[in-house]
PDB file of C-alpha atoms in Angstrom:
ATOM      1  CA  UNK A  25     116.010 -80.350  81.942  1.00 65.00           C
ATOM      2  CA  UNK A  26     112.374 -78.824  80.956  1.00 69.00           C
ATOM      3  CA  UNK A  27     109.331 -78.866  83.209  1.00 71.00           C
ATOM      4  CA  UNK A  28     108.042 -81.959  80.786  1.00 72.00           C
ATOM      5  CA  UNK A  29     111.363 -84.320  81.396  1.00 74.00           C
ATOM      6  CA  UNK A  30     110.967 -83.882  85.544  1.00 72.00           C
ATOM      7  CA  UNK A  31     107.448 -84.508  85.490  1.00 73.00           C
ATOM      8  CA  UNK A  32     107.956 -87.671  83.326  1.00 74.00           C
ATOM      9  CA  UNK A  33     110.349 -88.804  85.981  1.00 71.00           C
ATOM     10  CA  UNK A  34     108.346 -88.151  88.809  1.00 72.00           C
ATOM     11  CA  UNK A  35     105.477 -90.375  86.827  1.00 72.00           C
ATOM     12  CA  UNK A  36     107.941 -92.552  86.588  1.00 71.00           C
ATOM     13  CA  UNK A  37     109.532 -93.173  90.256  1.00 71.00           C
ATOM     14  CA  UNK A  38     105.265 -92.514  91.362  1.00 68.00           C
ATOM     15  CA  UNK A  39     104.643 -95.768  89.452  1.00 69.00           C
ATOM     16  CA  UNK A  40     108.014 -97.744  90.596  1.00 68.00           C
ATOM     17  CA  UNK A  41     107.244 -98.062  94.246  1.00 67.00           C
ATOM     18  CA  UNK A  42     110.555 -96.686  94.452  1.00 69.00           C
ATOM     19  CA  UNK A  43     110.889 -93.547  97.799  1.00 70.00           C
ATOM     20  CA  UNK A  44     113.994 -91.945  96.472  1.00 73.00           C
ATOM     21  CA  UNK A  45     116.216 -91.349  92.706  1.00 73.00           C
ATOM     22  CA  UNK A  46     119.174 -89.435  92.726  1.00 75.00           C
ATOM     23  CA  UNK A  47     120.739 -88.453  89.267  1.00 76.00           C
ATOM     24  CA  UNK A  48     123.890 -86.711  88.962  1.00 75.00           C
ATOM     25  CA  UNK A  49     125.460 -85.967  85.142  1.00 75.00           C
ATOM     26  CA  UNK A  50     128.269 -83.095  84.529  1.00 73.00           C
ATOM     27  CA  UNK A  51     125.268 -81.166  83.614  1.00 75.00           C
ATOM     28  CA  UNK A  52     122.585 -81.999  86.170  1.00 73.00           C
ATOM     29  CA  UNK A  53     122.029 -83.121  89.944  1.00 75.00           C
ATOM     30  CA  UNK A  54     118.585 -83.828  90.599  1.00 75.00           C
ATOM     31  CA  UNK A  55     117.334 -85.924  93.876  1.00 74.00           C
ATOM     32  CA  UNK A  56     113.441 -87.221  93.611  1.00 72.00           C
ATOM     33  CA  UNK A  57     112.024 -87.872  97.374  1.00 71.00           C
ATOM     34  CA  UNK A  58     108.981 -89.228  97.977  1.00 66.00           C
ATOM     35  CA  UNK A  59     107.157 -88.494 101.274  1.00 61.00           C
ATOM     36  CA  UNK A  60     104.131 -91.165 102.562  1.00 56.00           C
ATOM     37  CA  UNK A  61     102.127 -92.013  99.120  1.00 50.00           C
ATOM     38  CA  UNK A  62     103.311 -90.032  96.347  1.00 45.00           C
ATOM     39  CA  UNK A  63     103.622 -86.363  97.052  1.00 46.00           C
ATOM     40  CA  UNK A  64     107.569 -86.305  95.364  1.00 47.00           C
ATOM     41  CA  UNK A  65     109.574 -83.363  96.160  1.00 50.00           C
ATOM     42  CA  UNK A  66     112.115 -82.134  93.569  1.00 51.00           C
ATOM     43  CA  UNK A  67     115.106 -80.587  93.660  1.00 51.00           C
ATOM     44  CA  UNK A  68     116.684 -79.406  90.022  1.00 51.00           C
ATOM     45  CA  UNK A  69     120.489 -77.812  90.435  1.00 51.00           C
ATOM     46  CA  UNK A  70     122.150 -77.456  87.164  1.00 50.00           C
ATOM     47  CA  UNK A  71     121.687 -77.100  83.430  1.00 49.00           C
ATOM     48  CA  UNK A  72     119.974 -79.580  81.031  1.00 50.00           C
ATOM     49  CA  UNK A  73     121.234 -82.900  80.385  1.00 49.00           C
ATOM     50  CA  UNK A  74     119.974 -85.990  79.029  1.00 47.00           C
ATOM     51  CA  UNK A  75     117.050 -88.257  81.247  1.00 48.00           C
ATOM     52  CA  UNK A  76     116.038 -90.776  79.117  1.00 48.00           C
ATOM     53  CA  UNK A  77     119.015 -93.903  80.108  1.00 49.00           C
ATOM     54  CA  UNK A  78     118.500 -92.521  83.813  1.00 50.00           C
ATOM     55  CA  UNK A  79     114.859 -93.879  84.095  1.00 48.00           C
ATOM     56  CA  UNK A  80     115.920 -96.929  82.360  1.00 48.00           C
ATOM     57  CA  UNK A  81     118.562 -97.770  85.113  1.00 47.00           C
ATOM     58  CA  UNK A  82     116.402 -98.400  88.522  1.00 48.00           C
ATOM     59  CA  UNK A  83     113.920-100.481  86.216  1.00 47.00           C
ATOM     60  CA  UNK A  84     115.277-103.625  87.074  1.00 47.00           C
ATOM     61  CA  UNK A  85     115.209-102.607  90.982  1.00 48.00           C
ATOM     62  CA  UNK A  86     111.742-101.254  90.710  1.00 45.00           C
ATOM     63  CA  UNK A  87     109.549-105.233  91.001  1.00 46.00           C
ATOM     64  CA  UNK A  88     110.918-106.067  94.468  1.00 46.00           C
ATOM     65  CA  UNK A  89     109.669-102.988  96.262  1.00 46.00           C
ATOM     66  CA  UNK A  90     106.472-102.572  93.937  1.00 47.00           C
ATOM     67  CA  UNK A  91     105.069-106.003  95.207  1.00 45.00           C
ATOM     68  CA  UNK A  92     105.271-105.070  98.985  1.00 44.00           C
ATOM     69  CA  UNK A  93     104.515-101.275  98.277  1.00 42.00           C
ATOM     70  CA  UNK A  94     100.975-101.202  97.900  1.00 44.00           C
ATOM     71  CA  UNK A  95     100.398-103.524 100.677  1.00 44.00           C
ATOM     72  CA  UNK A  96     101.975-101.554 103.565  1.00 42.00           C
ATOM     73  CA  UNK A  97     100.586 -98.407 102.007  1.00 43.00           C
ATOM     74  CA  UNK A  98      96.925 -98.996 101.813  1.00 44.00           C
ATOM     75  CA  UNK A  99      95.807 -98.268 104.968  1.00 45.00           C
ATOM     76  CA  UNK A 100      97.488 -94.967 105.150  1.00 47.00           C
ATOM     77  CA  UNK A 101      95.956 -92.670 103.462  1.00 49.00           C
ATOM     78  CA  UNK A 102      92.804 -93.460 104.639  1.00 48.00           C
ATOM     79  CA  UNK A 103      94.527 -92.874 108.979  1.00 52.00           C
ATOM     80  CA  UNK A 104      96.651 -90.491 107.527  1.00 55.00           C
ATOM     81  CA  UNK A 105      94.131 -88.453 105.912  1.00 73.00           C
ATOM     82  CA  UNK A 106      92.619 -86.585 108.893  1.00 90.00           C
ATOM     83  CA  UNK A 107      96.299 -86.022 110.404  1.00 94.00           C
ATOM     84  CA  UNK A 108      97.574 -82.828 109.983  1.00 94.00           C
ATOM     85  CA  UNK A 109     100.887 -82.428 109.079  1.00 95.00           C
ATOM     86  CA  UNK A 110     103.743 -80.484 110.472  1.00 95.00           C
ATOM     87  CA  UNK A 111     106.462 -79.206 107.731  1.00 95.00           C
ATOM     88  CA  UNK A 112     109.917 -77.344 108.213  1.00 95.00           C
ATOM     89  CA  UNK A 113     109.500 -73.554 107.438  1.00 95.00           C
ATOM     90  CA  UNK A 114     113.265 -73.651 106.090  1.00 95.00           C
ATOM     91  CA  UNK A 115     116.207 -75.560 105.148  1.00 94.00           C
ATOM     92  CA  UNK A 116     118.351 -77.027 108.197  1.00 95.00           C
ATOM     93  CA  UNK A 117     119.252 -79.199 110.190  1.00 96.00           C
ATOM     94  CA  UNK A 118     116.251 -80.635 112.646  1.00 97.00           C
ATOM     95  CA  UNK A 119     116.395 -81.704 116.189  1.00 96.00           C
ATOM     96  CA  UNK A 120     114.266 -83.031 118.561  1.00 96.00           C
ATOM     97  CA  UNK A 121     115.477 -81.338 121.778  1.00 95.00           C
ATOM     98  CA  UNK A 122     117.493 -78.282 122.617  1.00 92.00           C
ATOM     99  CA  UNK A 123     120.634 -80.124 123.260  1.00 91.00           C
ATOM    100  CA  UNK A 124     121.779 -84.080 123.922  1.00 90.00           C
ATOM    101  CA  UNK A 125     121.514 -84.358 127.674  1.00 93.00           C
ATOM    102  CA  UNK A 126     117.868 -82.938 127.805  1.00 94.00           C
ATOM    103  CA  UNK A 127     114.386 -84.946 126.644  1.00 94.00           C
ATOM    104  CA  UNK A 128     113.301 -84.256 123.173  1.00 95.00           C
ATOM    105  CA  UNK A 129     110.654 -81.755 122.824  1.00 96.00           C
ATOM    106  CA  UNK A 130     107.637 -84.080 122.223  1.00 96.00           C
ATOM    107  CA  UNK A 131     107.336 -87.579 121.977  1.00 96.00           C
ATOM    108  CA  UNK A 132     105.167 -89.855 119.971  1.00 95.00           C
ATOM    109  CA  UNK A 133     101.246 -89.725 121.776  1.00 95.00           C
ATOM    110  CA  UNK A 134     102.072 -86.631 123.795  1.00 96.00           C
ATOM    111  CA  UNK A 135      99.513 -83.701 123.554  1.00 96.00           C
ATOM    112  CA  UNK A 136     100.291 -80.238 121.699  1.00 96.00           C
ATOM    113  CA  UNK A 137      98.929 -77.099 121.863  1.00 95.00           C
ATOM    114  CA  UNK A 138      99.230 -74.202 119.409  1.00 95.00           C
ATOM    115  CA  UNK A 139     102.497 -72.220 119.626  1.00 94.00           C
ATOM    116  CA  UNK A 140     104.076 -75.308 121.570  1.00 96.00           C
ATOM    117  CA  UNK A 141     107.891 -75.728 120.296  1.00 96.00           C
ATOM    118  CA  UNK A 142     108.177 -79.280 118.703  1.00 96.00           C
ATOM    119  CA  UNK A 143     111.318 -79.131 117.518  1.00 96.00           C
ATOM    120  CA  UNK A 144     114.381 -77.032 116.733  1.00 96.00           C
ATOM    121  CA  UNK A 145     116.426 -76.489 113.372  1.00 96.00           C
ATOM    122  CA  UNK A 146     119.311 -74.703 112.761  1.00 95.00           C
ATOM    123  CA  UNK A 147     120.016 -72.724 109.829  1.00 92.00           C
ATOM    124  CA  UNK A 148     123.303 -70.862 109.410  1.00 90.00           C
ATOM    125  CA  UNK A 149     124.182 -71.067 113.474  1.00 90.00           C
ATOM    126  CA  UNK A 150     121.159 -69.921 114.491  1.00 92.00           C
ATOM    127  CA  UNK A 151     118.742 -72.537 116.169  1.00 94.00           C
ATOM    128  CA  UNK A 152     115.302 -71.820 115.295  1.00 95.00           C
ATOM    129  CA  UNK A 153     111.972 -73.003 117.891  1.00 95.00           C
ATOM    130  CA  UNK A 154     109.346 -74.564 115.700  1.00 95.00           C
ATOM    131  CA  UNK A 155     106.328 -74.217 117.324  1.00 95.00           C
ATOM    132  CA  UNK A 156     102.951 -76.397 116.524  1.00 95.00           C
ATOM    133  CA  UNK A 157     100.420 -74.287 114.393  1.00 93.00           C
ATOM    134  CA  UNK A 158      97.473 -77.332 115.646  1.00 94.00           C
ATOM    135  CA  UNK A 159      96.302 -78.723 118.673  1.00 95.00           C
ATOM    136  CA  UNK A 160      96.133 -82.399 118.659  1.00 96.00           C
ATOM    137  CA  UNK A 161      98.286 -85.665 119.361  1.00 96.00           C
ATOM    138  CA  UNK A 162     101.737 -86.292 118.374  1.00 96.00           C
ATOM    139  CA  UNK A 163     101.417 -89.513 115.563  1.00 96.00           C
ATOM    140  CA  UNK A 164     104.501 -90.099 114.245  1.00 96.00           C
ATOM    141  CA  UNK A 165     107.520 -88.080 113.904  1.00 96.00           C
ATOM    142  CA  UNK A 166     109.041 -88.518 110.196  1.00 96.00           C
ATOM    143  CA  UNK A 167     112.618 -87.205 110.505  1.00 96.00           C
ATOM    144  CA  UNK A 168     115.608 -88.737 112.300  1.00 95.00           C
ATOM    145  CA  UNK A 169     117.330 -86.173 115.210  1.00 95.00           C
ATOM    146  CA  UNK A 170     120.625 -84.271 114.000  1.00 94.00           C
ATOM    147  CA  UNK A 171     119.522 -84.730 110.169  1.00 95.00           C
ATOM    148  CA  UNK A 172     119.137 -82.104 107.237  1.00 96.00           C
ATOM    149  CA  UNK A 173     115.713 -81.161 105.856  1.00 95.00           C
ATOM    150  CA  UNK A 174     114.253 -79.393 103.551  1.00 95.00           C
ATOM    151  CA  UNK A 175     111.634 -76.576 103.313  1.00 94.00           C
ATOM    152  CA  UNK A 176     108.642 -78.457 103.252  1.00 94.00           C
ATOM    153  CA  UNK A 177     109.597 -81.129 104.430  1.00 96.00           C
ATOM    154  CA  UNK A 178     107.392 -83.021 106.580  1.00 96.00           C
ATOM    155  CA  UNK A 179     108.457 -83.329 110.529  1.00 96.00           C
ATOM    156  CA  UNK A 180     105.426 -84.615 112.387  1.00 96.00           C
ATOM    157  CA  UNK A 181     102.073 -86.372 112.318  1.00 96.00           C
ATOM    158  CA  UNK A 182      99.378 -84.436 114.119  1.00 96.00           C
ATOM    159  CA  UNK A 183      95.685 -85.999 114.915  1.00 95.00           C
ATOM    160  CA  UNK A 184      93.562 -82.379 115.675  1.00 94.00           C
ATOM    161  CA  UNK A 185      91.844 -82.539 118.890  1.00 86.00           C
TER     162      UNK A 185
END
């Protein structure tokens, strides 16, 4: 698949409304995210292969969630635009406290300092502290506890102090 055909399908699920595509052929596996308002992530894994009846197929899907998406949306990148946000240095698996029968690290509305841990994620057996590079108040935290995420990937809302 060439730079051209992802970027035409990122245009494409931008203008859908729709948050996530996955595509899987013999020849590719490709899974199209989107994060908030339209910052996509993509993740190519195989050789090229045809894209053109993919785009086709969540068509019909896309007028249901287009109506309500730029309703709920609107308002959020204007709040969400002084937050700063706090994204997974690796690939893992995130949680929100160091193990089940203790509270999670921070809570939505609690204060932060820099170098506070946040969160944990484990990569290969090894559970890794993920400490907050800003000072502020805890928003909104974007991933669910005991799931995978990517490098990148945005964890936490942050409103600087």
């Amino acid at each position: 698949m060439s730079t051209q055909e992802i970027q035409q399908l990122i245009d494409f699920i931008s203008q859908s409304g729709l948050d996530e595509v996955n595509i899987e052929t013999t020849d590719l596996k490709i899974s199209v995210k989107r994060y908030g308002i339209g910052a996509p992530a993509v993740a190519p894994a195989a050789t090229p292969g045809a894209v053109a009846p993919m785009p086709a197929a969540p068509a019909p899907v896309a007028p249901a969630p287009q109506s309500t998406a730029p309703a709920t949306p609107a308002p959020t990148p204007a709040a969400a635009s002084n937050y700063v946000t706090i994204k997974s240095p690796m690939i893992g698996t995130f949680y929100r406290s160091s193990n089940p029968e203790t509270p999670s690290f921070v809570e939505v509305g609690d204060n932060v300092s820099e170098g506070k841990v946040v969160c944990i994620i484990e990569a290969m057996k090894l559970f890794n502290e993920i400490e907050s590079e800003v000072s502020g108040r805890i928003v909104k935290v974007l991933v669910e506890n005991a799931t995978p995420v990517e490098y990148d990937q945005p964890l936490f809302l942050v409103e600087p102090i």
